[in-house]
């Protein structure tokens, strides 16, 4: 059955046109008509599914070319264990409800076959993956985590992934492998909790990282190994490391 979106504000997507009130006729997945007189729903009464779009905006689907956490398989450039199915579903639905209809997941180390789960349950969004399967990126992932990488992932190449349907190159140099935000909200707190049982929030992890490595991740401007291990207290850039940990 055809569908009529009734009485919505229509953005056509040509960069300039906005129709404040219109009916939109959709048939077979294609937009066939836009009627600014809002009479389509009356002319099609009984022959179409009528959806009341009053107060809503009808617009072309958004293409999100940089997203994470929307596929199964290794997560993030660190090759971490993939998210739970319920979390993936939540992330997908959040994107869809915000208008995204096509999404590129750029974690970079998963296969196109891992977009959906083993049962093949899909999603209304058109979801694609990227590839970062080079030796340097694999080694960077293993240096940080790599717990989600199988032998198949470790041996894969960019050419292989592109032939399987990967749509882009990336993500290269993510925060997980270059000391960015993911270090502060995941890896540093996880390591501290694992070693000490202490729970550290991201803001504290950031201050600790900056004190040890400096603001530009250069150990020359942070605390030396001797100072870190030999002094009960050491202040760097106004940060009391003893108080932090």
mmCIF file of C-alpha atoms in Angstrom:
data_model
loop_
_atom_site.group_PDB
_atom_site.id
_atom_site.type_symbol
_atom_site.label_atom_id
_atom_site.label_comp_id
_atom_site.label_asym_id
_atom_site.label_seq_id
_atom_site.Cartn_x
_atom_site.Cartn_y
_atom_site.Cartn_z
ATOM 1 C CA UNK A 1 0.000 0.000 0.000
ATOM 2 C CA UNK A 2 1.121 3.542 -0.746
ATOM 3 C CA UNK A 3 1.825 5.927 2.122
ATOM 4 C CA UNK A 4 0.865 9.583 2.486
ATOM 5 C CA UNK A 5 2.679 11.689 5.072
ATOM 6 C CA UNK A 6 0.052 14.283 5.861
ATOM 7 C CA UNK A 7 0.474 17.968 6.680
ATOM 8 C CA UNK A 8 4.185 18.038 7.537
ATOM 9 C CA UNK A 9 6.911 20.649 7.048
ATOM 10 C CA UNK A 10 8.960 19.414 4.081
ATOM 11 C CA UNK A 11 12.682 20.024 3.497
ATOM 12 C CA UNK A 12 13.341 18.778 -0.009
ATOM 13 C CA UNK A 13 17.127 18.571 0.316
ATOM 14 C CA UNK A 14 18.024 20.826 -2.626
ATOM 15 C CA UNK A 15 19.616 23.327 -0.244
ATOM 16 C CA UNK A 16 16.957 26.029 -0.484
ATOM 17 C CA UNK A 17 13.408 24.671 -0.675
ATOM 18 C CA UNK A 18 11.242 24.447 2.440
ATOM 19 C CA UNK A 19 7.506 23.780 2.158
ATOM 20 C CA UNK A 20 5.896 24.774 5.440
ATOM 21 C CA UNK A 21 2.904 22.422 4.968
ATOM 22 C CA UNK A 22 2.551 19.604 2.468
ATOM 23 C CA UNK A 23 1.459 16.030 1.869
ATOM 24 C CA UNK A 24 4.106 13.593 0.629
ATOM 25 C CA UNK A 25 3.194 10.469 -1.360
ATOM 26 C CA UNK A 26 5.531 7.465 -1.006
ATOM 27 C CA UNK A 27 5.144 4.355 -3.147
ATOM 28 C CA UNK A 28 7.490 1.406 -3.556
ATOM 29 C CA UNK A 29 10.182 3.153 -1.541
ATOM 30 C CA UNK A 30 10.126 6.258 -3.768
ATOM 31 C CA UNK A 31 8.685 9.742 -3.237
ATOM 32 C CA UNK A 32 6.191 10.266 -6.062
ATOM 33 C CA UNK A 33 4.563 13.575 -5.174
ATOM 34 C CA UNK A 34 4.736 16.564 -2.820
ATOM 35 C CA UNK A 35 1.462 18.491 -2.602
ATOM 36 C CA UNK A 36 1.604 21.922 -0.928
ATOM 37 C CA UNK A 37 -2.205 22.096 -0.945
ATOM 38 C CA UNK A 38 -2.281 19.230 1.573
ATOM 39 C CA UNK A 39 -4.996 17.508 -0.478
ATOM 40 C CA UNK A 40 -3.182 14.250 -1.258
ATOM 41 C CA UNK A 41 -4.528 12.474 1.801
ATOM 42 C CA UNK A 42 -8.090 13.281 0.754
ATOM 43 C CA UNK A 43 -7.586 12.199 -2.852
ATOM 44 C CA UNK A 44 -5.899 8.980 -1.719
ATOM 45 C CA UNK A 45 -8.352 8.206 1.082
ATOM 46 C CA UNK A 46 -8.783 4.448 1.330
ATOM 47 C CA UNK A 47 -5.996 3.674 -1.134
ATOM 48 C CA UNK A 48 -3.033 4.661 1.057
ATOM 49 C CA UNK A 49 -1.758 4.412 4.595
ATOM 50 C CA UNK A 50 -2.184 7.944 6.005
ATOM 51 C CA UNK A 51 0.364 9.138 8.584
ATOM 52 C CA UNK A 52 -0.377 12.398 10.389
ATOM 53 C CA UNK A 53 2.845 14.447 10.189
ATOM 54 C CA UNK A 54 1.441 17.703 11.541
ATOM 55 C CA UNK A 55 4.082 19.416 13.673
ATOM 56 C CA UNK A 56 6.798 17.165 12.220
ATOM 57 C CA UNK A 57 9.572 17.829 9.718
ATOM 58 C CA UNK A 58 9.878 15.548 6.687
ATOM 59 C CA UNK A 59 13.400 15.546 5.258
ATOM 60 C CA UNK A 60 15.872 13.324 3.381
ATOM 61 C CA UNK A 61 17.597 10.732 5.541
ATOM 62 C CA UNK A 62 20.863 11.787 7.162
ATOM 63 C CA UNK A 63 24.078 10.008 6.132
ATOM 64 C CA UNK A 64 26.301 9.682 9.200
ATOM 65 C CA UNK A 65 29.822 8.975 7.943
ATOM 66 C CA UNK A 66 31.438 8.583 11.383
ATOM 67 C CA UNK A 67 29.849 6.491 14.122
ATOM 68 C CA UNK A 68 30.864 3.783 16.582
ATOM 69 C CA UNK A 69 29.123 1.035 18.500
ATOM 70 C CA UNK A 70 26.542 0.145 15.857
ATOM 71 C CA UNK A 71 27.879 -3.226 14.654
ATOM 72 C CA UNK A 72 28.990 -6.547 16.095
ATOM 73 C CA UNK A 73 32.633 -7.626 15.976
ATOM 74 C CA UNK A 74 35.724 -5.847 17.364
ATOM 75 C CA UNK A 75 34.974 -2.432 18.825
ATOM 76 C CA UNK A 76 36.915 0.799 18.298
ATOM 77 C CA UNK A 77 40.454 1.140 16.814
ATOM 78 C CA UNK A 78 41.713 -0.693 19.915
ATOM 79 C CA UNK A 79 40.110 -3.939 18.700
ATOM 80 C CA UNK A 80 38.259 -4.299 21.985
ATOM 81 C CA UNK A 81 35.567 -6.899 22.645
ATOM 82 C CA UNK A 82 32.365 -5.963 20.835
ATOM 83 C CA UNK A 83 29.409 -4.378 22.552
ATOM 84 C CA UNK A 84 26.441 -6.359 23.848
ATOM 85 C CA UNK A 85 23.595 -6.836 21.364
ATOM 86 C CA UNK A 86 21.262 -4.722 23.503
ATOM 87 C CA UNK A 87 23.747 -1.828 23.478
ATOM 88 C CA UNK A 88 24.195 -2.068 19.711
ATOM 89 C CA UNK A 89 20.427 -2.023 19.248
ATOM 90 C CA UNK A 90 20.146 1.009 21.519
ATOM 91 C CA UNK A 91 22.834 2.907 19.586
ATOM 92 C CA UNK A 92 21.237 2.061 16.248
ATOM 93 C CA UNK A 93 17.786 3.151 17.365
ATOM 94 C CA UNK A 94 19.169 6.391 18.771
ATOM 95 C CA UNK A 95 20.717 7.239 15.387
ATOM 96 C CA UNK A 96 17.551 6.272 13.516
ATOM 97 C CA UNK A 97 15.291 8.355 15.753
ATOM 98 C CA UNK A 98 17.543 11.362 15.101
ATOM 99 C CA UNK A 99 17.040 11.031 11.340
ATOM 100 C CA UNK A 100 20.001 8.872 10.266
ATOM 101 C CA UNK A 101 19.105 6.373 7.545
ATOM 102 C CA UNK A 102 22.632 5.484 6.333
ATOM 103 C CA UNK A 103 25.503 4.973 8.774
ATOM 104 C CA UNK A 104 29.215 4.188 8.449
ATOM 105 C CA UNK A 105 30.635 2.449 11.532
ATOM 106 C CA UNK A 106 34.321 3.425 11.594
ATOM 107 C CA UNK A 107 35.747 1.239 14.364
ATOM 108 C CA UNK A 108 37.810 -0.197 11.505
ATOM 109 C CA UNK A 109 38.659 -3.758 12.513
ATOM 110 C CA UNK A 110 35.358 -5.613 12.030
ATOM 111 C CA UNK A 111 34.210 -7.456 8.908
ATOM 112 C CA UNK A 112 31.140 -6.566 6.826
ATOM 113 C CA UNK A 113 29.767 -9.964 7.826
ATOM 114 C CA UNK A 114 29.830 -8.767 11.450
ATOM 115 C CA UNK A 115 27.500 -5.822 10.910
ATOM 116 C CA UNK A 116 24.590 -7.918 12.169
ATOM 117 C CA UNK A 117 24.549 -10.713 14.735
ATOM 118 C CA UNK A 118 24.833 -14.402 13.921
ATOM 119 C CA UNK A 119 21.082 -14.664 13.542
ATOM 120 C CA UNK A 120 21.273 -12.053 10.789
ATOM 121 C CA UNK A 121 18.895 -9.653 12.522
ATOM 122 C CA UNK A 122 19.192 -6.416 10.602
ATOM 123 C CA UNK A 123 17.979 -2.868 11.141
ATOM 124 C CA UNK A 124 16.063 -0.266 9.098
ATOM 125 C CA UNK A 125 19.250 1.801 8.765
ATOM 126 C CA UNK A 126 21.654 1.046 5.926
ATOM 127 C CA UNK A 127 24.814 0.226 7.930
ATOM 128 C CA UNK A 128 28.344 -0.130 6.513
ATOM 129 C CA UNK A 129 31.869 -0.638 7.881
ATOM 130 C CA UNK A 130 35.328 0.761 7.256
ATOM 131 C CA UNK A 131 38.688 -1.024 7.279
ATOM 132 C CA UNK A 132 41.976 -0.193 8.989
ATOM 133 C CA UNK A 133 43.583 -3.615 8.549
ATOM 134 C CA UNK A 134 47.232 -2.617 8.243
ATOM 135 C CA UNK A 135 50.149 -3.922 10.264
ATOM 136 C CA UNK A 136 50.609 -0.633 12.114
ATOM 137 C CA UNK A 137 46.951 -0.351 13.092
ATOM 138 C CA UNK A 138 46.790 -3.965 14.234
ATOM 139 C CA UNK A 139 49.915 -3.489 16.361
ATOM 140 C CA UNK A 140 48.495 -0.291 17.857
ATOM 141 C CA UNK A 141 45.296 -2.138 18.765
ATOM 142 C CA UNK A 142 47.237 -4.989 20.384
ATOM 143 C CA UNK A 143 49.393 -2.552 22.352
ATOM 144 C CA UNK A 144 46.281 -1.041 23.936
ATOM 145 C CA UNK A 145 43.809 -3.934 24.055
ATOM 146 C CA UNK A 146 43.044 -6.203 21.074
ATOM 147 C CA UNK A 147 40.867 -8.546 23.151
ATOM 148 C CA UNK A 148 38.207 -8.634 20.428
ATOM 149 C CA UNK A 149 40.570 -9.613 17.602
ATOM 150 C CA UNK A 150 40.605 -13.192 16.341
ATOM 151 C CA UNK A 151 43.263 -14.738 14.101
ATOM 152 C CA UNK A 152 41.026 -13.875 11.159
ATOM 153 C CA UNK A 153 41.001 -10.203 12.120
ATOM 154 C CA UNK A 154 44.755 -10.149 12.695
ATOM 155 C CA UNK A 155 45.496 -11.632 9.271
ATOM 156 C CA UNK A 156 43.014 -9.567 7.257
ATOM 157 C CA UNK A 157 44.112 -6.942 4.728
ATOM 158 C CA UNK A 158 42.526 -3.767 3.450
ATOM 159 C CA UNK A 159 42.181 -5.225 -0.051
ATOM 160 C CA UNK A 160 40.370 -8.228 1.377
ATOM 161 C CA UNK A 161 37.951 -6.064 3.357
ATOM 162 C CA UNK A 162 37.231 -3.740 0.434
ATOM 163 C CA UNK A 163 36.445 -6.759 -1.745
ATOM 164 C CA UNK A 164 33.982 -7.900 0.927
ATOM 165 C CA UNK A 165 32.144 -4.591 0.979
ATOM 166 C CA UNK A 166 33.926 -2.212 3.353
ATOM 167 C CA UNK A 167 33.146 1.319 2.182
ATOM 168 C CA UNK A 168 36.016 3.430 3.548
ATOM 169 C CA UNK A 169 39.471 3.442 5.130
ATOM 170 C CA UNK A 170 39.664 4.108 8.872
ATOM 171 C CA UNK A 171 39.517 4.732 11.714
ATOM 172 C CA UNK A 172 43.251 5.440 11.891
ATOM 173 C CA UNK A 173 44.672 7.191 14.931
ATOM 174 C CA UNK A 174 41.673 7.017 17.232
ATOM 175 C CA UNK A 175 41.720 8.230 20.819
ATOM 176 C CA UNK A 176 42.080 4.651 22.020
ATOM 177 C CA UNK A 177 45.506 4.220 20.422
ATOM 178 C CA UNK A 178 46.817 7.811 20.547
ATOM 179 C CA UNK A 179 46.171 8.627 24.187
ATOM 180 C CA UNK A 180 42.866 10.450 23.645
ATOM 181 C CA UNK A 181 39.598 10.477 25.544
ATOM 182 C CA UNK A 182 39.078 6.719 25.485
ATOM 183 C CA UNK A 183 42.217 6.321 27.568
ATOM 184 C CA UNK A 184 40.600 8.535 30.195
ATOM 185 C CA UNK A 185 37.118 7.030 30.321
ATOM 186 C CA UNK A 186 38.108 3.382 29.767
ATOM 187 C CA UNK A 187 41.674 2.133 29.745
ATOM 188 C CA UNK A 188 43.265 4.101 32.592
ATOM 189 C CA UNK A 189 40.290 3.628 34.984
ATOM 190 C CA UNK A 190 40.099 -0.070 34.040
ATOM 191 C CA UNK A 191 43.833 -0.575 34.702
ATOM 192 C CA UNK A 192 43.731 1.231 38.045
ATOM 193 C CA UNK A 193 40.675 -0.699 39.194
ATOM 194 C CA UNK A 194 42.232 -3.984 38.075
ATOM 195 C CA UNK A 195 45.455 -3.302 39.996
ATOM 196 C CA UNK A 196 44.144 -1.497 43.074
ATOM 197 C CA UNK A 197 40.365 -1.907 43.231
ATOM 198 C CA UNK A 198 40.034 1.893 43.216
ATOM 199 C CA UNK A 199 37.393 3.447 40.931
ATOM 200 C CA UNK A 200 38.750 6.494 39.077
ATOM 201 C CA UNK A 201 36.471 8.852 37.143
ATOM 202 C CA UNK A 202 37.555 10.155 33.702
ATOM 203 C CA UNK A 203 38.378 13.665 34.960
ATOM 204 C CA UNK A 204 40.847 12.241 37.472
ATOM 205 C CA UNK A 205 42.301 9.838 34.888
ATOM 206 C CA UNK A 206 42.914 12.803 32.584
ATOM 207 C CA UNK A 207 44.745 14.751 35.276
ATOM 208 C CA UNK A 208 46.825 11.721 36.182
ATOM 209 C CA UNK A 209 47.704 11.091 32.527
ATOM 210 C CA UNK A 210 48.716 14.731 32.043
ATOM 211 C CA UNK A 211 50.820 14.676 35.209
ATOM 212 C CA UNK A 212 52.694 11.541 34.174
ATOM 213 C CA UNK A 213 53.028 12.190 30.426
ATOM 214 C CA UNK A 214 52.524 15.937 30.089
ATOM 215 C CA UNK A 215 49.752 17.673 28.164
ATOM 216 C CA UNK A 216 51.239 16.577 24.819
ATOM 217 C CA UNK A 217 51.875 12.945 25.820
ATOM 218 C CA UNK A 218 55.629 13.502 25.910
ATOM 219 C CA UNK A 219 57.249 11.799 28.937
ATOM 220 C CA UNK A 220 59.943 14.490 28.962
ATOM 221 C CA UNK A 221 57.377 16.893 30.345
ATOM 222 C CA UNK A 222 55.811 14.547 32.878
ATOM 223 C CA UNK A 223 56.956 12.708 35.954
ATOM 224 C CA UNK A 224 60.031 10.530 35.553
ATOM 225 C CA UNK A 225 59.979 6.916 36.629
ATOM 226 C CA UNK A 226 62.308 7.729 39.525
ATOM 227 C CA UNK A 227 60.136 10.576 40.732
ATOM 228 C CA UNK A 228 56.924 8.590 40.329
ATOM 229 C CA UNK A 229 58.240 5.631 42.314
ATOM 230 C CA UNK A 230 60.499 7.365 44.824
ATOM 231 C CA UNK A 231 58.599 10.331 46.190
ATOM 232 C CA UNK A 232 55.508 10.169 48.397
ATOM 233 C CA UNK A 233 54.270 13.394 46.840
ATOM 234 C CA UNK A 234 55.111 15.116 43.576
ATOM 235 C CA UNK A 235 53.411 18.119 42.052
ATOM 236 C CA UNK A 236 53.427 18.640 38.280
ATOM 237 C CA UNK A 237 51.515 21.483 36.646
ATOM 238 C CA UNK A 238 49.665 22.025 39.911
ATOM 239 C CA UNK A 239 48.528 18.397 40.191
ATOM 240 C CA UNK A 240 49.052 16.463 43.436
ATOM 241 C CA UNK A 241 49.608 12.938 42.119
ATOM 242 C CA UNK A 242 49.409 11.375 45.557
ATOM 243 C CA UNK A 243 45.978 12.946 46.037
ATOM 244 C CA UNK A 244 44.859 11.753 42.617
ATOM 245 C CA UNK A 245 45.522 8.081 43.298
#
